[in-house]
Amino acid sequence: MTQVTLDPSSSPSSPRVSSSPVAGGLTGAMLGRALGDAVVKLNPTKLLNNPVIFATWIVALLASVSAVAAVATGQAAGFAVQLALWLWATVLFANVAESIAEGRGKAAADSLRATRVTTKAKLIVDPKTGTVVPTPAGELEIGSIVLVEAGDVIPSDGEIIEGVASVNEAAITGESAPVIRESGGDRSAVTGGTTVVSDWIKVRITSAPGATFLDRMIAMVEGADRRKTPNELALSVLLAGLTLVFLIAVASLLGLGAYTGIKLDPIVLGALFITLIPTTIGGLLSAVGIAGMDRLLKVNVLATSGRAVEAAGDVDTLLLDKTGTITFGNRMATEVITVPGVRPDAVMRAAVMASLADETPEGRSIVELGRNAGVTGDLPEGAKTIPFSAVTRQSGLEAGGQSWRKGAVDAVLKSLGLAEAEAAPEFRAAVDRIARSGGTPLAVTENDVLVGVIHLKDVVKPGVKARFADLRRMGLRTVMITGDNPVTAAAIASEAGVDDFLAEATPEDKMRLIKAEQAKGRMVAMCGDGANDAPALAQADVGVAMQTGAQAAREAGNMVDLDSDPTKVIEIVEVGKQLLITRGALTTFSIANDVAKYFAIIPAMFVVGLPSLAALNVMKLSSPESAILSAVIFNALVIIALIPLALRGVKYRAVGAGKLLGRNLLIYGLGGLIAPFVGIKLIDIVISALGLA
């Protein structure tokens, strides 16, 4: 592990969510809505962004006109009608794929919207008396303070300024177990629409009506404003190019028909054109992108940008803010060390007594440490609280002629009239060890006698080191960013298992580091929770803000982790890679399909005029009409068959790019070549048996 250093003058060259009970599958209501939406999407203006399906729509319209004309003139119209119907089915099925993907998000949005019930907030109008006035949640302003008691719905996003309560966040995170939210630290943020289960809290509103986290979440999961990502746009250009190539190829068949004396119906050629262009991936492209955002929602991450989901698949550098992201953000007591001659339980009791009136996270952690060790205490009646001050740098308690203190080592020794060298060697060794490990030592006294030292440290969140090892295996480099001094930073970086760290970092340093990485062509993800992380979150390709973090961080990032777990980036990267792999697999399958269909259909169409093509007519299709109709039917049905794969995604495996490419070519490339031969032949047999062509 190394420390990252920056030249200040350098610059780079220019919900599991289950917010919805149906998020993991389809219901009759979702399928019905998807079919309705698919019909609405038959409007050609809604298809202009998808050139392949738009071309299919045009040919379907022309085939319909041809079928109507045949019926009107008394000509045999069976083949023309079937052709038109299956071409429309192809467009409809492509729309169904997109509508089903969108419908999953809409179902989640409906469930979320149901949590945003009309409620009366208890607005505190007089902080001194605590007088509250029932006020509609929609009328609350930023800065308003509300009282939320057991059974109440939190009316809007906010920060707890007083109290501690158990909050049911199932509407947002899908977790059934309530979580503790309290003032101060990294558990003070609350979300509108969640419910207080026990106790009470006072909340300062941080979001304006209509701009809450829940409102943004509803808008995002509905996907109304979703734009195509750069890779999607590039793939659209590729598909348009292939469409043009096959248009030229089909047009050239007119000359071949004239040469062989075979009369080719323009509508038949149009149908042939549709079977050859990459309609499969064209019909599933949008569904793949929308499903990627939906899969992130299932791991409790809200992506406010489809581009970010895709970028996550290419991330190779991950920057993490230390405080509140890698660590809990508050110094917590991890051990109490005794001086010679004092029993461990006596030191623990002195530490607990000195902390009973200390409402800081550090003080509460000392009491909790004692409780875990079986040492408890109650605030004695008539006890005198000694608050912490910048002058004494100590706090404690006095009761019944006894006193307990805890505080900075030098301040405590000075108050006892001891020089550092006069303290017990074991005490000095413990203080030195704690300081070198990046922790904070607090001396403890009882009745003006030094009894021990408390080890406070910024505790690394459980499981972080193992998850960072997983990231390393995935090829990601992790860098911890902190304002701590290099010694403390090195200790925490080693404990967390990150690759590098940047110590004594300012917001400007974070920005410089991200820009420097991006200038090297790397895709950068940033995890953070504080207002000072906001610029870096906005600059990063993927900015993951913690839900329990500052409002500024949540607004700057393009993803919000509802669990506030920095290792969630593993799932984020996996979803991004899965999206890219799925799109690549379906593209491979679609193009291989087109090649196979070309060599399966063309010999059958021209074998009458060019008997020499009989050797290539390996499928022995019954007639040119059957060949075309079978191909059109196969083209429509394969879209429906692949919708589950587009929504579920191809499973991501942490293997090299070469192995991944080989696997895709073997499964989806070879499969794409074989499937049309098998599928078209089976359909041809059915069509011939029924006399449809």
XYZ file of C-alpha atoms in Angstrom:
693
model
C 0.000 0.000 0.000
C 1.256 3.464 -0.834
C 0.224 6.978 -0.031
C -1.013 9.075 -2.943
C 0.708 12.421 -3.211
C -0.383 15.329 -5.307
C 1.485 18.278 -6.626
C -0.818 21.188 -5.720
C 0.165 22.933 -8.904
C -0.517 19.948 -11.121
C -3.583 19.723 -13.253
C -4.666 17.141 -15.792
C -4.336 17.747 -19.430
C -7.266 19.390 -21.005
C -36.430 -3.346 -3.206
C -33.704 -6.893 -2.316
C -35.335 -3.160 -2.870
C -38.220 -3.835 -3.010
C -39.841 -0.642 -3.095
C -42.389 -2.585 -5.016
C -43.638 -6.089 -4.243
C -43.530 -6.855 -7.958
C -40.077 -5.477 -8.684
C -38.640 -8.923 -9.188
C -41.154 -10.298 -11.661
C -44.241 -9.752 -13.763
C -47.850 -9.650 -12.687
C -50.985 -9.674 -14.783
C -51.491 -5.978 -14.104
C -47.938 -5.147 -15.204
C -48.248 -7.240 -18.371
C -51.612 -5.653 -19.190
C -50.198 -2.162 -18.765
C -47.153 -3.113 -20.854
C -49.387 -4.290 -23.705
C -51.381 -1.060 -23.538
C -48.211 1.025 -23.566
C -46.862 -1.047 -26.466
C -49.901 -0.150 -28.557
C -49.443 3.540 -27.720
C -45.803 3.259 -28.821
C -46.954 2.263 -32.325
C -47.088 6.022 -32.915
C -44.194 6.513 -35.408
C -42.981 9.647 -33.616
C -42.153 7.455 -30.632
C -40.045 5.140 -32.807
C -37.831 7.721 -34.494
C -35.018 7.131 -32.007
C -34.910 3.448 -32.959
C -34.104 3.275 -36.704
C -34.432 -0.521 -36.930
C -37.915 -0.680 -35.454
C -38.934 2.473 -37.316
C -37.919 0.789 -40.590
C -39.985 -2.229 -39.570
C -42.955 0.077 -38.921
C -42.655 1.559 -42.435
C -42.520 -1.872 -44.105
C -45.439 -3.075 -41.963
C -47.461 -0.060 -43.111
C -46.626 -0.721 -46.771
C -47.472 -4.409 -46.350
C -50.819 -3.427 -44.830
C -51.592 -1.138 -47.766
C -50.660 -3.969 -50.167
C -52.889 -6.420 -48.297
C -55.843 -4.016 -48.328
C -55.344 -3.387 -52.055
C -55.275 -7.143 -52.724
C -58.510 -7.638 -50.831
C -60.142 -4.669 -52.577
C -59.253 -5.965 -56.032
C -60.319 -9.528 -55.299
C -56.794 -10.957 -55.514
C -55.461 -13.718 -53.242
C -54.578 -11.807 -50.121
C -53.838 -14.533 -47.549
C -50.076 -14.291 -47.828
C -50.089 -10.473 -47.866
C -52.364 -10.275 -44.806
C -50.221 -12.736 -42.842
C -47.079 -10.836 -43.795
C -48.561 -7.523 -42.657
C -49.830 -8.961 -39.367
C -46.493 -10.532 -38.440
C -44.594 -7.370 -39.336
C -46.893 -5.393 -37.039
C -46.361 -8.089 -34.420
C -42.597 -7.535 -34.710
C -43.016 -3.831 -33.966
C -45.483 -4.564 -31.165
C -43.246 -7.174 -29.537
C -40.301 -4.755 -29.599
C -42.519 -2.173 -27.890
C -43.674 -4.792 -25.373
C -40.057 -5.474 -24.373
C -39.464 -1.802 -23.646
C -42.858 -1.381 -21.974
C -42.319 -4.362 -19.660
C -38.967 -2.914 -18.544
C -40.574 0.478 -18.000
C -43.565 -1.157 -16.334
C -41.366 -2.666 -13.617
C -40.201 0.830 -12.738
C -43.734 2.230 -12.916
C -44.965 -0.464 -10.563
C -42.201 0.456 -8.135
C -43.144 4.119 -8.517
C -46.788 3.343 -7.741
C -45.734 1.585 -4.567
C -43.526 4.515 -3.583
C -46.232 7.014 -4.406
C -48.586 5.121 -2.130
C -46.246 5.862 0.777
C -46.461 9.573 0.097
C -49.839 9.819 1.755
C -51.420 13.110 2.699
C -50.391 13.697 6.299
C -50.429 16.411 8.883
C -46.976 17.299 10.122
C -46.504 18.495 13.710
C -44.841 21.819 12.965
C -43.011 23.277 15.976
C -43.900 26.971 16.000
C -42.322 27.808 19.363
C -39.082 25.953 20.160
C -39.106 27.226 23.757
C -42.523 25.841 24.671
C -42.569 23.058 22.105
C -45.932 24.198 20.772
C -46.907 22.328 17.622
C -49.434 23.151 14.931
C -50.823 20.469 12.568
C -49.643 21.482 9.106
C -50.045 19.727 5.724
C -46.733 18.172 4.718
C -46.903 19.975 1.376
C -46.748 23.340 3.130
C -43.508 22.704 5.001
C -40.568 24.872 4.011
C -36.831 24.247 4.132
C -35.733 24.908 7.709
C -39.089 24.049 9.289
C -38.776 21.901 12.421
C -41.306 19.153 13.009
C -41.966 16.726 15.818
C -42.347 13.103 14.718
C -43.578 10.610 17.284
C -44.200 6.881 17.318
C -46.641 5.958 14.568
C -46.115 9.186 12.615
C -44.959 9.305 9.011
C -41.919 11.527 8.502
C -43.427 14.260 6.296
C -40.336 15.177 4.248
C -36.576 14.734 3.973
C -34.676 16.179 6.878
C -31.968 16.013 9.516
C -32.645 14.960 13.102
C -31.670 17.763 15.461
C -32.871 16.157 18.671
C -33.880 12.728 19.870
C -33.401 9.135 18.847
C -36.012 6.825 17.350
C -36.546 3.536 15.601
C -37.612 4.180 11.992
C -39.251 1.768 9.562
C -37.652 2.497 6.157
C -39.197 -0.455 4.304
C -40.945 1.877 1.873
C -37.548 3.070 0.652
C -35.056 0.291 1.307
C -37.308 -2.747 1.432
C -35.776 -3.781 4.763
C -38.424 -4.944 7.210
C -36.314 -4.377 10.333
C -36.494 -0.800 11.694
C -33.241 1.153 11.984
C -32.043 3.583 14.619
C -31.862 7.232 13.594
C -30.489 9.888 15.946
C -29.119 13.395 16.015
C -25.450 13.883 15.186
C -23.151 11.530 13.310
C -23.967 9.627 10.144
C -27.412 8.381 11.176
C -29.185 11.707 11.366
C -30.685 11.861 7.858
C -34.300 10.758 7.473
C -36.427 10.344 4.370
C -39.987 11.474 3.822
C -42.493 8.618 3.662
C -40.760 6.498 6.315
C -42.429 5.814 9.659
C -41.255 6.307 13.239
C -41.863 3.070 15.132
C -40.847 4.118 18.639
C -39.781 7.164 20.654
C -39.656 10.627 19.043
C -37.403 12.907 17.037
C -37.295 16.534 16.002
C -36.517 16.945 12.318
C -35.318 19.997 10.417
C -36.761 19.871 6.886
C -34.087 19.999 4.167
C -36.159 19.600 0.975
C -38.780 21.802 -0.611
C -42.210 20.305 -1.459
C -42.025 18.305 -4.691
C -38.231 18.081 -4.511
C -37.850 15.424 -1.844
C -35.784 12.299 -2.230
C -38.981 10.293 -2.626
C -40.172 12.604 -5.424
C -36.866 12.208 -7.259
C -36.943 8.467 -6.688
C -40.424 8.200 -8.202
C -39.356 10.245 -11.230
C -36.226 8.165 -11.742
C -37.800 4.720 -11.451
C -40.540 5.733 -13.865
C -37.745 6.436 -16.343
C -39.652 9.297 -17.934
C -36.535 11.391 -18.426
C -34.153 8.564 -19.238
C -31.785 9.383 -22.084
C -29.689 6.964 -24.076
C -26.149 6.408 -22.882
C -23.124 6.993 -25.173
C -22.733 3.258 -25.775
C -26.410 2.976 -26.639
C -26.042 5.839 -29.097
C -22.959 4.203 -30.612
C -24.822 0.920 -30.925
C -27.763 2.739 -32.521
C -25.356 4.136 -35.132
C -24.027 0.611 -35.742
C -27.540 -0.751 -36.147
C -28.432 2.078 -38.524
C -25.306 1.248 -40.547
C -26.208 -2.440 -40.715
C -29.732 -1.483 -41.729
C -28.324 0.575 -44.597
C -26.033 -2.279 -45.663
C -28.917 -4.759 -45.813
C -31.078 -2.199 -47.604
C -28.454 -2.051 -50.351
C -28.154 -5.854 -50.339
C -31.911 -6.340 -50.704
C -32.162 -3.650 -53.388
C -29.497 -5.485 -55.367
C -31.788 -8.517 -55.445
C -34.021 -6.629 -57.876
C -31.207 -6.868 -60.420
C -30.735 -10.554 -59.618
C -34.461 -11.117 -60.060
C -34.439 -9.404 -63.436
C -31.440 -11.514 -64.507
C -33.061 -14.796 -63.470
C -36.522 -13.860 -64.689
C -37.991 -14.128 -61.199
C -40.600 -11.498 -60.455
C -40.030 -10.137 -56.967
C -42.859 -8.402 -55.122
C -41.541 -5.190 -53.538
C -43.464 -6.024 -50.342
C -41.786 -9.418 -50.209
C -38.420 -7.727 -50.596
C -39.424 -5.335 -47.827
C -40.252 -8.263 -45.559
C -36.925 -9.871 -46.479
C -35.219 -6.602 -45.567
C -36.857 -6.654 -42.116
C -35.813 -10.234 -41.450
C -32.197 -9.420 -42.278
C -31.692 -6.195 -40.328
C -30.828 -6.537 -36.608
C -34.383 -6.262 -35.312
C -33.628 -8.477 -32.297
C -31.187 -6.127 -30.592
C -33.066 -3.143 -31.993
C -36.193 -4.312 -30.211
C -34.416 -5.139 -26.952
C -31.895 -2.293 -26.697
C -34.047 0.023 -24.589
C -35.236 -2.832 -22.381
C -31.632 -3.759 -21.528
C -30.832 -0.196 -20.418
C -33.993 0.251 -18.378
C -33.567 -3.159 -16.748
C -30.045 -2.143 -15.664
C -31.458 0.723 -13.612
C -34.098 -1.612 -12.216
C -31.462 -4.138 -11.105
C -29.629 -1.369 -9.248
C -32.844 -0.511 -7.451
C -33.047 -4.119 -6.267
C -29.713 -3.715 -4.445
C -30.970 -0.511 -2.816
C -29.137 1.913 -5.090
C -31.020 4.664 -6.860
C -29.398 5.684 -10.143
C -30.399 9.164 -11.204
C -28.608 8.691 -14.526
C -28.676 5.795 -16.980
C -25.236 6.925 -18.144
C -23.879 6.307 -14.655
C -25.126 2.709 -14.654
C -23.278 2.051 -17.887
C -20.161 3.916 -16.758
C -20.086 1.725 -13.644
C -19.298 -1.239 -15.864
C -16.056 0.406 -16.997
C -14.881 1.779 -13.623
C -11.286 0.917 -12.779
C -10.511 3.438 -10.006
C -12.616 3.848 -6.878
C -12.117 6.776 -4.500
C -13.709 6.560 -1.065
C -14.041 9.237 1.560
C -12.958 7.766 4.889
C -15.271 9.373 7.413
C -18.794 8.015 7.236
C -17.996 5.908 4.182
C -15.224 3.485 5.148
C -15.592 4.258 8.857
C -18.669 5.009 10.941
C -17.637 8.660 11.181
C -17.576 8.936 14.963
C -14.744 7.922 17.230
C -15.892 4.936 19.246
C -14.461 3.266 22.338
C -12.921 -0.086 21.500
C -11.009 -0.950 24.684
C -10.113 0.281 28.169
C -6.555 -0.345 29.349
C -5.687 -0.410 33.065
C -2.696 0.937 34.910
C -0.834 -1.499 37.214
C -2.679 -2.303 40.438
C -6.186 -1.477 39.189
C -8.756 -4.145 38.358
C -10.102 -4.077 34.766
C -13.718 -3.940 35.947
C -12.907 -0.971 38.194
C -11.390 0.941 35.269
C -14.358 0.095 33.060
C -16.756 1.302 35.762
C -14.802 4.572 36.142
C -14.934 5.110 32.371
C -18.693 4.438 32.316
C -19.399 6.749 35.257
C -17.348 9.515 33.638
C -19.459 9.118 30.474
C -23.001 8.720 31.829
C -23.850 12.378 31.257
C -21.854 12.616 28.007
C -24.345 12.669 25.124
C -21.680 12.785 22.411
C -21.274 9.705 20.172
C -17.926 9.049 21.896
C -19.507 9.173 25.345
C -22.348 6.882 24.337
C -19.875 4.423 22.821
C -18.003 4.192 26.151
C -21.239 3.417 27.994
C -22.077 0.827 25.327
C -18.603 -0.741 25.646
C -19.145 -1.040 29.388
C -22.593 -2.564 28.926
C -21.125 -5.175 26.579
C -18.567 -5.997 29.262
C -21.284 -6.359 31.911
C -20.565 -3.023 33.576
C -23.560 -0.702 33.822
C -24.331 2.411 35.782
C -27.155 4.829 36.452
C -26.838 8.558 36.854
C -26.857 9.047 40.656
C -29.487 11.348 42.133
C -28.117 14.807 42.692
C -25.017 14.082 40.598
C -23.064 17.050 39.281
C -22.201 16.900 35.596
C -18.788 18.198 34.551
C -19.209 19.216 30.889
C -16.351 19.185 28.446
C -14.702 22.559 27.832
C -11.909 23.720 25.600
C -10.061 24.939 28.691
C -10.057 21.768 30.790
C -10.419 19.317 27.878
C -12.099 16.950 30.330
C -15.611 15.863 31.237
C -17.051 13.713 33.962
C -19.304 13.313 36.959
C -19.308 13.997 40.711
C -21.665 12.297 43.150
C -21.642 11.276 46.808
C -18.168 12.605 47.396
C -16.709 10.677 44.477
C -15.520 11.970 41.125
C -14.792 10.478 37.728
C -13.062 12.193 34.831
C -11.965 11.387 31.309
C -10.123 13.623 28.857
C -7.012 14.409 26.849
C -3.981 12.684 28.347
C -1.860 15.820 28.808
C -4.791 17.744 30.318
C -5.611 14.983 32.789
C -1.987 14.551 33.838
C -1.682 18.302 34.326
C -4.812 18.388 36.506
C -3.291 15.612 38.645
C 0.002 17.486 38.933
C 1.895 14.738 37.123
C 4.561 15.099 34.468
C 4.311 12.672 31.597
C 7.444 10.878 32.733
C 5.889 10.321 36.162
C 3.000 8.264 34.766
C 3.293 4.482 34.875
C 5.372 3.047 32.001
C 2.471 0.760 31.079
C 0.189 3.785 30.825
C 2.663 5.655 28.607
C 3.142 2.597 26.400
C -0.613 2.214 25.959
C -0.997 5.902 25.056
C 1.833 5.650 22.523
C 0.397 2.492 20.956
C -3.052 4.044 20.597
C -1.685 7.234 19.043
C 0.437 5.327 16.556
C -2.476 3.205 15.460
C -4.370 6.361 14.509
C -6.618 6.278 17.577
C -7.270 8.825 20.316
C -6.280 8.022 23.928
C -8.414 9.372 26.783
C -7.057 9.205 30.298
C -9.492 8.087 33.045
C -9.363 9.077 36.712
C -11.354 8.102 39.774
C -11.185 10.338 42.831
C -8.186 12.144 41.312
C -6.247 8.919 40.765
C -5.139 7.824 37.295
C -6.706 4.399 36.668
C -6.497 3.763 32.947
C -6.838 4.899 29.356
C -9.684 4.594 26.849
C -8.905 3.775 23.228
C -11.126 5.807 20.870
C -10.871 5.075 17.194
C -12.692 5.769 13.979
C -14.106 2.273 13.505
C -13.972 0.671 10.072
C -17.354 -0.656 9.001
C -17.703 -4.458 9.235
C -16.857 -6.478 6.136
C -15.118 -3.593 4.368
C -11.731 -5.276 4.036
C -13.119 -8.462 2.492
C -15.240 -6.498 0.031
C -12.274 -4.365 -1.026
C -10.396 -7.584 -1.702
C -13.285 -8.560 -3.995
C -12.936 -5.216 -5.784
C -9.239 -5.856 -6.273
C -10.010 -9.200 -7.895
C -12.410 -7.388 -10.223
C -9.538 -5.147 -11.316
C -10.528 -2.017 -9.374
C -7.962 0.106 -7.571
C -9.240 1.578 -4.293
C -8.020 4.885 -2.880
C -9.088 6.183 0.547
C -9.347 9.960 0.866
C -9.161 11.554 4.305
C -8.303 14.757 6.102
C -6.361 12.800 8.733
C -2.618 13.057 9.106
C -0.547 10.460 7.203
C 0.084 8.287 10.290
C -3.590 7.955 11.157
C -4.531 7.594 7.495
C -1.993 4.803 6.972
C -3.304 2.877 9.978
C -6.925 3.062 8.853
C -6.026 2.350 5.218
C -4.195 -0.791 6.313
C -7.114 -1.921 8.459
C -9.630 -1.240 5.686
C -7.512 -2.954 3.033
C -7.464 -0.168 0.426
C -4.695 0.000 -2.174
C -3.687 3.650 -1.725
C -4.645 6.657 0.351
C -4.562 10.424 0.123
C -4.044 12.064 3.531
C -4.761 15.638 4.663
C -6.978 16.012 1.603
C -8.952 19.153 0.910
C -11.928 19.282 -1.486
C -9.533 20.758 -4.058
C -7.171 17.796 -3.594
C -10.008 15.364 -4.237
C -10.928 17.170 -7.438
C -7.316 17.211 -8.633
C -6.950 13.494 -7.966
C -10.113 12.634 -9.897
C -9.155 14.836 -12.838
C -5.654 13.366 -12.868
C -7.077 9.820 -12.994
C -9.528 10.775 -15.734
C -6.735 12.402 -17.744
C -5.033 8.976 -17.773
C -8.110 7.516 -19.429
C -9.464 5.872 -16.288
C -13.114 5.720 -15.310
C -13.467 6.978 -11.749
C -16.115 6.204 -9.157
C -16.332 8.238 -5.960
C -18.115 7.273 -2.739
C -18.779 9.996 -0.207
C -21.268 11.341 2.292
C -20.206 14.838 3.318
C -20.863 18.279 1.893
C -17.120 18.540 1.269
C -17.397 15.489 -1.001
C -20.006 17.121 -3.258
C -17.570 18.616 -5.829
C -15.723 15.305 -6.178
C -18.990 13.344 -6.471
C -20.093 15.674 -9.259
C -16.740 15.362 -11.101
C -16.501 11.559 -10.902
C -17.864 9.395 -13.720
C -19.878 7.535 -11.104
C -20.693 9.485 -7.941
C -22.195 7.314 -5.191
C -23.583 9.310 -2.266
C -24.583 7.722 1.026
C -28.268 8.160 1.886
C -27.327 9.002 5.487
C -24.932 11.681 4.265
C -25.333 15.385 3.679
C -28.016 16.706 1.343
C -25.365 18.367 -0.819
C -23.638 15.011 -1.368
C -26.893 13.279 -2.328
C -27.680 15.993 -4.849
C -24.173 15.993 -6.363
C -23.912 12.237 -6.920
C -25.584 10.387 -9.774
C -26.319 7.419 -7.529
C -27.578 7.206 -3.950
C -26.864 4.144 -1.818
C -29.935 3.688 0.362
C -28.008 1.389 2.722
C -25.043 3.793 3.111
C -22.652 0.892 2.552
C -19.492 1.856 0.632
C -18.845 -1.730 -0.389
C -22.142 -1.594 -2.306
C -20.004 -0.321 -5.171
C -19.244 -3.984 -5.877
C -22.890 -4.567 -6.761
C -22.953 -1.290 -8.687
C -19.956 -2.324 -10.803
C -21.406 -5.799 -11.315
C -24.715 -4.357 -12.519
C -22.862 -2.012 -14.877
C -20.759 -4.847 -16.267
C -23.823 -7.051 -16.538
C -25.575 -4.354 -18.559
C -22.656 -4.082 -20.981
C -22.257 -7.858 -21.233
C -25.983 -8.370 -21.822
C -26.070 -5.762 -24.554
C -22.979 -7.283 -26.168
C -24.394 -10.816 -25.964
C -27.706 -9.826 -27.527
C -25.936 -7.821 -30.231
C -23.759 -10.830 -31.038
C -26.838 -13.065 -31.178
C -28.746 -10.590 -33.354
C -25.982 -10.105 -35.924
C -25.285 -13.853 -36.091
C -29.043 -14.327 -36.587
C -29.043 -11.968 -39.542
C -26.140 -13.725 -41.228
C -27.814 -17.105 -40.777
C -31.176 -15.849 -42.077
C -29.512 -14.423 -45.184
C -28.032 -17.785 -46.142
C -31.176 -19.665 -45.127
C -33.691 -17.592 -47.107
C -31.925 -16.376 -50.268
C -31.298 -19.878 -51.753
C -34.956 -20.805 -51.188
C -36.134 -17.640 -52.933
C -34.013 -18.037 -56.059
C -33.602 -21.795 -56.409
C -36.388 -21.856 -59.049
C -34.659 -19.344 -61.313
C -31.142 -20.462 -60.421
C -31.174 -24.273 -59.975
C -27.480 -24.148 -59.145
C -28.454 -22.633 -55.778
C -30.083 -25.934 -54.828
C -26.843 -27.047 -53.235
C -27.088 -24.084 -50.855
C -30.753 -24.685 -50.057
C -29.842 -26.908 -47.111
C -33.078 -26.164 -45.255
C -35.299 -27.361 -48.137
C -37.952 -24.769 -47.381
C -41.210 -25.598 -49.135
C -41.552 -22.376 -51.175
C -40.224 -18.831 -51.488
C -43.422 -17.531 -49.833
C -43.047 -19.970 -46.949
C -39.374 -18.996 -46.569
C -40.234 -15.312 -46.216
C -43.235 -15.846 -43.948
C -41.324 -18.297 -41.738
C -38.452 -15.817 -41.389
C -40.825 -12.958 -40.502
C -42.593 -15.085 -37.868
C -39.275 -16.246 -36.421
C -38.086 -12.638 -36.356
C -41.091 -11.605 -34.250
C -41.085 -14.566 -31.885
C -37.368 -14.407 -31.085
C -37.847 -10.926 -29.599
C -40.478 -12.252 -27.193
C -38.260 -15.247 -26.375
C -35.342 -13.003 -25.425
C -37.269 -10.496 -23.264
C -36.579 -12.476 -20.028
C -32.847 -12.505 -20.815
C -32.873 -8.755 -21.521
C -34.616 -8.060 -18.213
C -32.636 -10.553 -16.128
C -29.300 -9.888 -17.797
C -26.423 -12.205 -18.606
C -24.766 -13.335 -15.391
C -21.529 -11.481 -14.688
C -18.442 -13.533 -13.886
C -15.154 -12.018 -12.797
C -13.114 -13.454 -15.693
C -10.760 -11.867 -18.189
C -11.996 -10.032 -21.261
C -10.640 -12.782 -23.551
C -12.529 -15.541 -21.768
C -15.652 -13.424 -21.656
C -15.475 -12.731 -25.403
C -14.887 -16.395 -26.155
C -17.856 -17.405 -24.006
C -20.140 -14.884 -25.676
C -19.078 -15.962 -29.158
C -19.596 -19.613 -28.280
C -23.003 -19.229 -26.651
C -24.573 -16.237 -28.378
C -22.604 -16.159 -31.621
C -22.905 -19.860 -32.376
C -26.403 -19.911 -30.914
C -27.375 -17.003 -33.131
C -26.155 -18.885 -36.199
C -27.957 -22.132 -35.371
C -31.273 -20.797 -34.003
C -32.609 -19.377 -37.302
C -31.973 -22.600 -39.218
C -33.842 -24.626 -36.601
C -36.589 -22.092 -35.903
C -37.354 -21.169 -39.524
C -37.453 -24.823 -40.584
C -39.895 -25.737 -37.810
C -42.147 -22.787 -38.686
C -41.949 -23.715 -42.380
C -43.149 -27.239 -41.550
C -46.110 -25.859 -39.594
C -46.989 -23.334 -42.319
C -46.855 -26.005 -45.007
C -48.940 -28.399 -42.943
C -51.608 -25.730 -42.404
C -51.456 -24.558 -46.006
C -50.791 -20.949 -45.023
C -48.283 -20.332 -47.832
